PDB file of C-alpha atoms in Angstrom:
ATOM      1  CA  UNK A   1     -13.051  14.200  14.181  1.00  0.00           C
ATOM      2  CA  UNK A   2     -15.293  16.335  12.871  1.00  0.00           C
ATOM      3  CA  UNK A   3     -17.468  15.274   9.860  1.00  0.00           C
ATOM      4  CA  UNK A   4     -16.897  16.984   6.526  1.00  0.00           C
ATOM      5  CA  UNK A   5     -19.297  16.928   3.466  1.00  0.00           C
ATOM      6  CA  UNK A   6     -18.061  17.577  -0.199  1.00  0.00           C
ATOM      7  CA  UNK A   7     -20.563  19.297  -2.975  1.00  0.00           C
ATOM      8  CA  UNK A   8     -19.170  21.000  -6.224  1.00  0.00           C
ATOM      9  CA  UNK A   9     -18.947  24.657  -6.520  1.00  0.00           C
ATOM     10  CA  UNK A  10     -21.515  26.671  -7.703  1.00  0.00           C
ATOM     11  CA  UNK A  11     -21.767  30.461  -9.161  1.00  0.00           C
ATOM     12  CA  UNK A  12     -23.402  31.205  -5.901  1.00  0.00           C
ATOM     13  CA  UNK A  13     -20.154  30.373  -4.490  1.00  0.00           C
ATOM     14  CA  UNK A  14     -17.493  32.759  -6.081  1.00  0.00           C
ATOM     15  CA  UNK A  15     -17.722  35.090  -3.229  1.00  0.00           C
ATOM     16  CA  UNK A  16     -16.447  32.514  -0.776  1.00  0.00           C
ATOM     17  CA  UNK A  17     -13.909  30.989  -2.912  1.00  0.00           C
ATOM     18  CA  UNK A  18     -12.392  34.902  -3.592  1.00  0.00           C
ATOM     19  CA  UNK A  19     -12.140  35.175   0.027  1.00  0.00           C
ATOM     20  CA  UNK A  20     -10.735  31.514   0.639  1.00  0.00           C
ATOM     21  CA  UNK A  21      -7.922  32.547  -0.944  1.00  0.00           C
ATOM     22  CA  UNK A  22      -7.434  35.864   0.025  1.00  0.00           C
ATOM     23  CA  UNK A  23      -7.507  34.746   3.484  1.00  0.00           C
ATOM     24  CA  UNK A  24      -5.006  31.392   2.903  1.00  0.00           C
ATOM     25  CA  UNK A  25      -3.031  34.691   1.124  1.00  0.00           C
ATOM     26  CA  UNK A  26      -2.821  36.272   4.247  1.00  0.00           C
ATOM     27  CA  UNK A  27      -1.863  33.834   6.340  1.00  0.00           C
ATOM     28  CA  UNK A  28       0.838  32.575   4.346  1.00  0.00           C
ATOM     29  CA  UNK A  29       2.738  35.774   4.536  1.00  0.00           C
ATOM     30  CA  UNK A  30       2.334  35.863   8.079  1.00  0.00           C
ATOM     31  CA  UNK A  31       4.148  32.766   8.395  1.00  0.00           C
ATOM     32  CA  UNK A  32       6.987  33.947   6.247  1.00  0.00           C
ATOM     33  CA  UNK A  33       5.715  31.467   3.155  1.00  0.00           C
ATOM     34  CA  UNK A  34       6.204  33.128  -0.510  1.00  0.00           C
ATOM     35  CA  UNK A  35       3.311  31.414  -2.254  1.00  0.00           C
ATOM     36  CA  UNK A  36       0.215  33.456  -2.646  1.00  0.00           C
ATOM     37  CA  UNK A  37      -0.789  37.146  -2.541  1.00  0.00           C
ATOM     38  CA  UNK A  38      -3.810  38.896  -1.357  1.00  0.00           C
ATOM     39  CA  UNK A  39      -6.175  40.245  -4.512  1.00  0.00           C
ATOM     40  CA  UNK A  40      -4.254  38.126  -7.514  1.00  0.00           C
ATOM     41  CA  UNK A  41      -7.307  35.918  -7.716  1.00  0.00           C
ATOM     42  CA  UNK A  42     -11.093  37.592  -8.113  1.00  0.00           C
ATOM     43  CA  UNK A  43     -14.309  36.130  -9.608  1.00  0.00           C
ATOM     44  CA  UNK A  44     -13.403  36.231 -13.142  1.00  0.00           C
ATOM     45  CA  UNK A  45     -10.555  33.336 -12.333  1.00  0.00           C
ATOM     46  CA  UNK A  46     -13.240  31.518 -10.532  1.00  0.00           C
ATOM     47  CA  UNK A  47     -15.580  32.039 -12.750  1.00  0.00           C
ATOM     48  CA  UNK A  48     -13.629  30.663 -15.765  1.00  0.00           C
ATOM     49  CA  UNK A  49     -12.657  27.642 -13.624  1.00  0.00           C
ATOM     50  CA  UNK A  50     -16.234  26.676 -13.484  1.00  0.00           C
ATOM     51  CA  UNK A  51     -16.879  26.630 -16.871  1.00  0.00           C
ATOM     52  CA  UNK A  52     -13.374  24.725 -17.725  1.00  0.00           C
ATOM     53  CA  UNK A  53     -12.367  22.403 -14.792  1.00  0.00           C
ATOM     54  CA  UNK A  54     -14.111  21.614 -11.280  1.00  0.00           C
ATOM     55  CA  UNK A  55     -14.395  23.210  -8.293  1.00  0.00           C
ATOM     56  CA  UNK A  56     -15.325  21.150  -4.892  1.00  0.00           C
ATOM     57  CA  UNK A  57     -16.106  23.133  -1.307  1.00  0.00           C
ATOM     58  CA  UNK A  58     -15.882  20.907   2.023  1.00  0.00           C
ATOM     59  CA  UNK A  59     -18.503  21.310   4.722  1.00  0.00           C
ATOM     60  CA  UNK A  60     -18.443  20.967   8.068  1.00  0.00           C
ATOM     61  CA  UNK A  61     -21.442  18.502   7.990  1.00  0.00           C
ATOM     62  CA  UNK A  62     -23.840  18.833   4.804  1.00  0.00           C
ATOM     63  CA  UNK A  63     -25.475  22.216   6.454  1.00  0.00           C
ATOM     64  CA  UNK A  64     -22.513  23.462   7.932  1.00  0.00           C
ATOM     65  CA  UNK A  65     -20.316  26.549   7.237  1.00  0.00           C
ATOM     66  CA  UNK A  66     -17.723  26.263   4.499  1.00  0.00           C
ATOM     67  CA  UNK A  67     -14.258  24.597   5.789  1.00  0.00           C
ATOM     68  CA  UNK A  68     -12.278  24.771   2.578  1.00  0.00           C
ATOM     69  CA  UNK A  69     -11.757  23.979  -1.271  1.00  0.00           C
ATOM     70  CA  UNK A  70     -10.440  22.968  -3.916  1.00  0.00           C
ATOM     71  CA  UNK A  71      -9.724  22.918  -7.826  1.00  0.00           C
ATOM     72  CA  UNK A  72      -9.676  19.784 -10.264  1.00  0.00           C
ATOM     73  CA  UNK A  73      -8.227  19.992 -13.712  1.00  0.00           C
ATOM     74  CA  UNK A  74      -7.857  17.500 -15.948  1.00  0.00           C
ATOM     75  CA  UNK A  75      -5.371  19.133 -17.883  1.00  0.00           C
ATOM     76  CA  UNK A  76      -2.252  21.354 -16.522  1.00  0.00           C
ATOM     77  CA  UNK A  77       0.120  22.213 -20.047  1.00  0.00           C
ATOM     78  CA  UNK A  78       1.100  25.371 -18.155  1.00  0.00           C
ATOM     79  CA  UNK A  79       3.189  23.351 -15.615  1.00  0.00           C
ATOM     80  CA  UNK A  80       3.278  19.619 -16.942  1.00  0.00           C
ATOM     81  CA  UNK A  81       3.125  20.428 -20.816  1.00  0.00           C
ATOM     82  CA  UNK A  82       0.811  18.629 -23.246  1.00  0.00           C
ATOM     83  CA  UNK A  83      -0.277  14.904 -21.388  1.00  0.00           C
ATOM     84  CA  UNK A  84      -1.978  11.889 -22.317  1.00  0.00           C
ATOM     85  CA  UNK A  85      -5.480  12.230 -20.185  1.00  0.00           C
ATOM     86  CA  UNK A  86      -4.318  10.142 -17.496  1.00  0.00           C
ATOM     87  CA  UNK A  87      -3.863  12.216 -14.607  1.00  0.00           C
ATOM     88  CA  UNK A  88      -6.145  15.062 -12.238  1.00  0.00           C
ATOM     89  CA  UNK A  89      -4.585  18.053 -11.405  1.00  0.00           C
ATOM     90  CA  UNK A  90      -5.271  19.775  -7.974  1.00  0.00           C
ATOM     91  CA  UNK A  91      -5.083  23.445  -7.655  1.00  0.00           C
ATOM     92  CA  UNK A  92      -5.356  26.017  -4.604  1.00  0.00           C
ATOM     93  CA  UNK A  93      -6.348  23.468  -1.800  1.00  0.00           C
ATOM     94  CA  UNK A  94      -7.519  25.963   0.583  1.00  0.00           C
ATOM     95  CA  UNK A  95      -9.086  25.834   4.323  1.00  0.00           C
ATOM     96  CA  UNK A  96     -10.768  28.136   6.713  1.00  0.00           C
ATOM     97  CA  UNK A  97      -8.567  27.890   9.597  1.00  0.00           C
ATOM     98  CA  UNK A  98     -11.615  29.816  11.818  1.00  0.00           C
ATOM     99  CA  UNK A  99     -13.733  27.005  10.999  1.00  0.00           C
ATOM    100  CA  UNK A 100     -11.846  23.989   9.286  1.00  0.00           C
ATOM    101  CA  UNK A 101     -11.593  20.902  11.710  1.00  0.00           C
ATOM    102  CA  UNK A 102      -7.865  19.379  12.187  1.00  0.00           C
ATOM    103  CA  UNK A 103      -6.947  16.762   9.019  1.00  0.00           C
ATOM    104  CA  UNK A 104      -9.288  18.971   6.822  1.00  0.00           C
ATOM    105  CA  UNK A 105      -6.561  19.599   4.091  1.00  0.00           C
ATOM    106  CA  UNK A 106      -5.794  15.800   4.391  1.00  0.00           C
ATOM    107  CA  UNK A 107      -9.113  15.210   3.628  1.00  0.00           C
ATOM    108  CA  UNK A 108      -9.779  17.270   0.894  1.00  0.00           C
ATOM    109  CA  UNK A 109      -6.912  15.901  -1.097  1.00  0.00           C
ATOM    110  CA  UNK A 110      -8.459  12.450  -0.002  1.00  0.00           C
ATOM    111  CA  UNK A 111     -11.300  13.329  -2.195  1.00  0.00           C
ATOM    112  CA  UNK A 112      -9.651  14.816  -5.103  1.00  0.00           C
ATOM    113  CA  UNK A 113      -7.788  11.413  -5.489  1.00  0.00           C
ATOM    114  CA  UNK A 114     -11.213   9.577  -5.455  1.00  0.00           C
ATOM    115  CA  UNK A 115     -12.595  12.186  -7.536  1.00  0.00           C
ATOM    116  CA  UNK A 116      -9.511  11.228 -10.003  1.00  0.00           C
ATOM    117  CA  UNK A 117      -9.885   7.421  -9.253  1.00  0.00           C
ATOM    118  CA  UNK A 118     -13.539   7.321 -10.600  1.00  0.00           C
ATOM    119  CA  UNK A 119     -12.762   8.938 -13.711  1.00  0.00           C
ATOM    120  CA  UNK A 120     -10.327   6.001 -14.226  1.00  0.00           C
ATOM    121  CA  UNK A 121      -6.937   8.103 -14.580  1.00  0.00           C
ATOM    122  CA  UNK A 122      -4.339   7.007 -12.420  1.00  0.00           C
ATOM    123  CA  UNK A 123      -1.900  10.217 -11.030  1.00  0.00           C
ATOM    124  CA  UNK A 124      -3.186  12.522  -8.714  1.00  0.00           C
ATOM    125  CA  UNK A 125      -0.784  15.708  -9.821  1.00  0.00           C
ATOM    126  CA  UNK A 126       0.083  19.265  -7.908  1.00  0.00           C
ATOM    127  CA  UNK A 127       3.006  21.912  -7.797  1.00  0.00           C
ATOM    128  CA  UNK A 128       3.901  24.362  -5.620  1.00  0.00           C
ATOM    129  CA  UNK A 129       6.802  26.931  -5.752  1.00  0.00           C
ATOM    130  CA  UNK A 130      10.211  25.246  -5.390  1.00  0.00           C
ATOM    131  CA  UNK A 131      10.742  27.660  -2.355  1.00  0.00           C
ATOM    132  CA  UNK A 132       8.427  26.659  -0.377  1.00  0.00           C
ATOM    133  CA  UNK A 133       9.888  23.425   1.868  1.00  0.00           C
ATOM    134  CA  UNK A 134       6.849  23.333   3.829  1.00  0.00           C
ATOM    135  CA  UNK A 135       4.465  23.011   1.740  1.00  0.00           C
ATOM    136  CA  UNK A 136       6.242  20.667  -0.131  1.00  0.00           C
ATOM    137  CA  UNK A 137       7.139  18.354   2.685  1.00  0.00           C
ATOM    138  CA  UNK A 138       3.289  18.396   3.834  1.00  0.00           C
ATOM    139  CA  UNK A 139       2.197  16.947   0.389  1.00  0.00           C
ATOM    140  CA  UNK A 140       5.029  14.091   0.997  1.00  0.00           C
ATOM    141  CA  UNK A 141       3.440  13.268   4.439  1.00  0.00           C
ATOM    142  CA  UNK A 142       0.653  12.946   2.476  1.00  0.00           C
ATOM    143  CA  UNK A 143       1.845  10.785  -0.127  1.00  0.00           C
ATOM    144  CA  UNK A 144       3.000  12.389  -3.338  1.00  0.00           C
ATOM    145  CA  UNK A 145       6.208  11.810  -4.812  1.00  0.00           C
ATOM    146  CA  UNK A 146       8.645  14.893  -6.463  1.00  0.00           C
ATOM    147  CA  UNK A 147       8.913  14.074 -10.348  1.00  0.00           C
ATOM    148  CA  UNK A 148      10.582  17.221 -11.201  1.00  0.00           C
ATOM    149  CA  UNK A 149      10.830  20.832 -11.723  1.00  0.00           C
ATOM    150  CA  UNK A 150       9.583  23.684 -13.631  1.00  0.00           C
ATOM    151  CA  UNK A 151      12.256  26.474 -13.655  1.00  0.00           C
ATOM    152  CA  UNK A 152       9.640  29.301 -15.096  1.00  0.00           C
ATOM    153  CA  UNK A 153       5.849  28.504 -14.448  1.00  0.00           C
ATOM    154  CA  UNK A 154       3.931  31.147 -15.797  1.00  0.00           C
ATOM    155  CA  UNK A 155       1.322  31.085 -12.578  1.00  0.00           C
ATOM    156  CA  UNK A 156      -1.178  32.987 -14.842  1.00  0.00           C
ATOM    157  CA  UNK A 157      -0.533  35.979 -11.920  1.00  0.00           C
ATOM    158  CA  UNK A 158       1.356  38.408 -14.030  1.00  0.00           C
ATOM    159  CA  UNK A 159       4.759  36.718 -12.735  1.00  0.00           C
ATOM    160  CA  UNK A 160       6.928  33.399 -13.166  1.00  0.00           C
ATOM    161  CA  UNK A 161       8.364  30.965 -10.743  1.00  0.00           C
ATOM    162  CA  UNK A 162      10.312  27.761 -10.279  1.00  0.00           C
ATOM    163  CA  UNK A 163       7.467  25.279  -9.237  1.00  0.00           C
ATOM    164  CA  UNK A 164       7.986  21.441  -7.943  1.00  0.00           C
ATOM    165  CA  UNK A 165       5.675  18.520  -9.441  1.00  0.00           C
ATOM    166  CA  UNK A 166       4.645  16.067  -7.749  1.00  0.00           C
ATOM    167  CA  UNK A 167       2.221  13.143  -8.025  1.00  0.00           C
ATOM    168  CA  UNK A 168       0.430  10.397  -6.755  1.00  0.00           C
ATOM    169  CA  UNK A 169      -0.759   7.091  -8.189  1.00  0.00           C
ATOM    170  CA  UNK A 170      -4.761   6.663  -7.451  1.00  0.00           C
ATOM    171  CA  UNK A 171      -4.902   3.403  -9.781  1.00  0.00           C
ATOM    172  CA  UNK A 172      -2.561   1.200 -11.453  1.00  0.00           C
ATOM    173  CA  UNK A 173      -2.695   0.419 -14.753  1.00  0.00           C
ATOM    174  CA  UNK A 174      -5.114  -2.779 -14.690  1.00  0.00           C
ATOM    175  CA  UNK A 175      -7.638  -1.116 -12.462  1.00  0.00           C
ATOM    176  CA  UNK A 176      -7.008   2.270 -14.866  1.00  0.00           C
ATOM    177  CA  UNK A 177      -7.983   0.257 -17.715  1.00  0.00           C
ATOM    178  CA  UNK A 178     -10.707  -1.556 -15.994  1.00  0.00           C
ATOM    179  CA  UNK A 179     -12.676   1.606 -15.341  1.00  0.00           C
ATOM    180  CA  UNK A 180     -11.571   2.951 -18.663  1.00  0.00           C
ATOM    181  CA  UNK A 181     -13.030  -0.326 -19.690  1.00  0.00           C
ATOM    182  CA  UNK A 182     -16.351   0.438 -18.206  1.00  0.00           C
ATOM    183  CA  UNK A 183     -16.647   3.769 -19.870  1.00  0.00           C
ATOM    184  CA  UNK A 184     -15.611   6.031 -16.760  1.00  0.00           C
ATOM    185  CA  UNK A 185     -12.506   7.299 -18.036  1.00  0.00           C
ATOM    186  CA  UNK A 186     -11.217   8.460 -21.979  1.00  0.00           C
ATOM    187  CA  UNK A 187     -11.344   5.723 -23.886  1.00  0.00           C
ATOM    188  CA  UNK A 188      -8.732   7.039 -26.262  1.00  0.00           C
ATOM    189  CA  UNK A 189      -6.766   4.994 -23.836  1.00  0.00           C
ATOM    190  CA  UNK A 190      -7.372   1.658 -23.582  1.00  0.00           C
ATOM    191  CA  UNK A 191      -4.902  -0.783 -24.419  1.00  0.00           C
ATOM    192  CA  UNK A 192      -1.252   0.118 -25.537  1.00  0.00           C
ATOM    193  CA  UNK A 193      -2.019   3.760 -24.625  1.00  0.00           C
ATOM    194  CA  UNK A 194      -1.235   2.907 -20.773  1.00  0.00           C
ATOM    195  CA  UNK A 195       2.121   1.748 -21.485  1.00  0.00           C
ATOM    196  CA  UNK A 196       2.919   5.190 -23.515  1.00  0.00           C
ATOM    197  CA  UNK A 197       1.720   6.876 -20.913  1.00  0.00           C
ATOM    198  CA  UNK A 198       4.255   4.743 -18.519  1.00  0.00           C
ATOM    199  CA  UNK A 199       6.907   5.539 -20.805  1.00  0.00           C
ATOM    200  CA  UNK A 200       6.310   9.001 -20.436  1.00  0.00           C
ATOM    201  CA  UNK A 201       6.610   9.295 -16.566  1.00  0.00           C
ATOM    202  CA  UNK A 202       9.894   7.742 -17.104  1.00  0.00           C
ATOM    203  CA  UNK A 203      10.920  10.457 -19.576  1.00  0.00           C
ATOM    204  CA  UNK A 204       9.907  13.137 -16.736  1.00  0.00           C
ATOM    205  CA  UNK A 205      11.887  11.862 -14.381  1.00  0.00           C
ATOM    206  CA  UNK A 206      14.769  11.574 -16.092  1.00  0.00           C
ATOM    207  CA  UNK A 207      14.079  14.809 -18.152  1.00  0.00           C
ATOM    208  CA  UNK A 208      12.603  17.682 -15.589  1.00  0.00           C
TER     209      UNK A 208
END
């Protein structure tokens, strides 16, 4: 298996990350799979999700040519509504099938839950539209759980769709705390805090 390497994005990188997605665009509606459109997505978006959130690129090797990317937010109200800081948010995962090695999208989300891990929250979180069964089943195999729906997703595209949440838990509670402990995560949280924010996944599930 191919080594990858992981860096964070940089303004230098906008141009790549415009045509990542284009390109996952593309493909998509070549297999049939209503997700993404060519040209929704320029530099402005990426632009702003420097300044805001984090962006990650995968390498093939530390010199290598770019294999893929990523987006990490630690907030999502759009799709998961106002949230006690315990979770990471991954957004447009995309590879460069001309150059990605097999397992690279595995990998990437692999990272993103570390990334999430070390700043002591515990859920790994994504969506993707309700209609698509393939994408959804590939973030099962990879171990993320469906916690419920959002029937009108305003994808920040100019159009809304029924989208599917799903998470994964990076840390449980003790080890959450610990790290909060240590000054890694949002201290807002210690103590009590974690069981609100237990109570709350509860509430989704029974309410989404």
């Amino acid at each position: 298996m191919s080594e990858l390497s992981f860096r964070s994005a940089g303004e230098s990188d906008i141009p790549v990350l415009v045509r990542l997605r284009d390109e996952a665009a593309r493909w998509q509606i070549s297999q049939g799979i209503a997700q993404w459109k060519p040209g929704e997505l320029g530099e402005e978006h990426f632009r702003a999700r420097l300044a805001d959130s984090e962006i990650w690129i995968a390498t093939v090797g530390p010199d290598g040519p770019v294999a893929g990317a990523w987006e990490l937010w630690w907030d999502d109200p759009a799709a998961w509504g106002p949230q006690p800081p315990t979770a990471g948010y991954v957004h447009r995962l995309m590879t460069d099938r001309l150059v990605a090695p097999a397992g690279t999208g595995r990998r990437m989300l692999a990272h993103a839950e570390r990334r999430v891990r070390a700043a002591g929250r515990s859920l790994c979180r994504l969506d993707c539209r309700a209609n698509n069964p393939r994408l959804r089943a590939y973030y099962a195999s990879a171990g993320f759980e469906v916690v419920g729906e959002h029937p009108w997703k305003d994808g920040g595209v100019g159009r809304r769709f029924a989208a599917t949440l799903l998470q994964k838990r990076v840390l449980d509670d003790g080890q959450r705390l610990a790290e909060t402990a240590r000054g890694t995560g949002d201290e807002r949280f210690v103590g009590g805090d974690a069981r609100s924010a237990c109570g709350w996944e509860r509430r989704l599930r029974a309410t989404l």
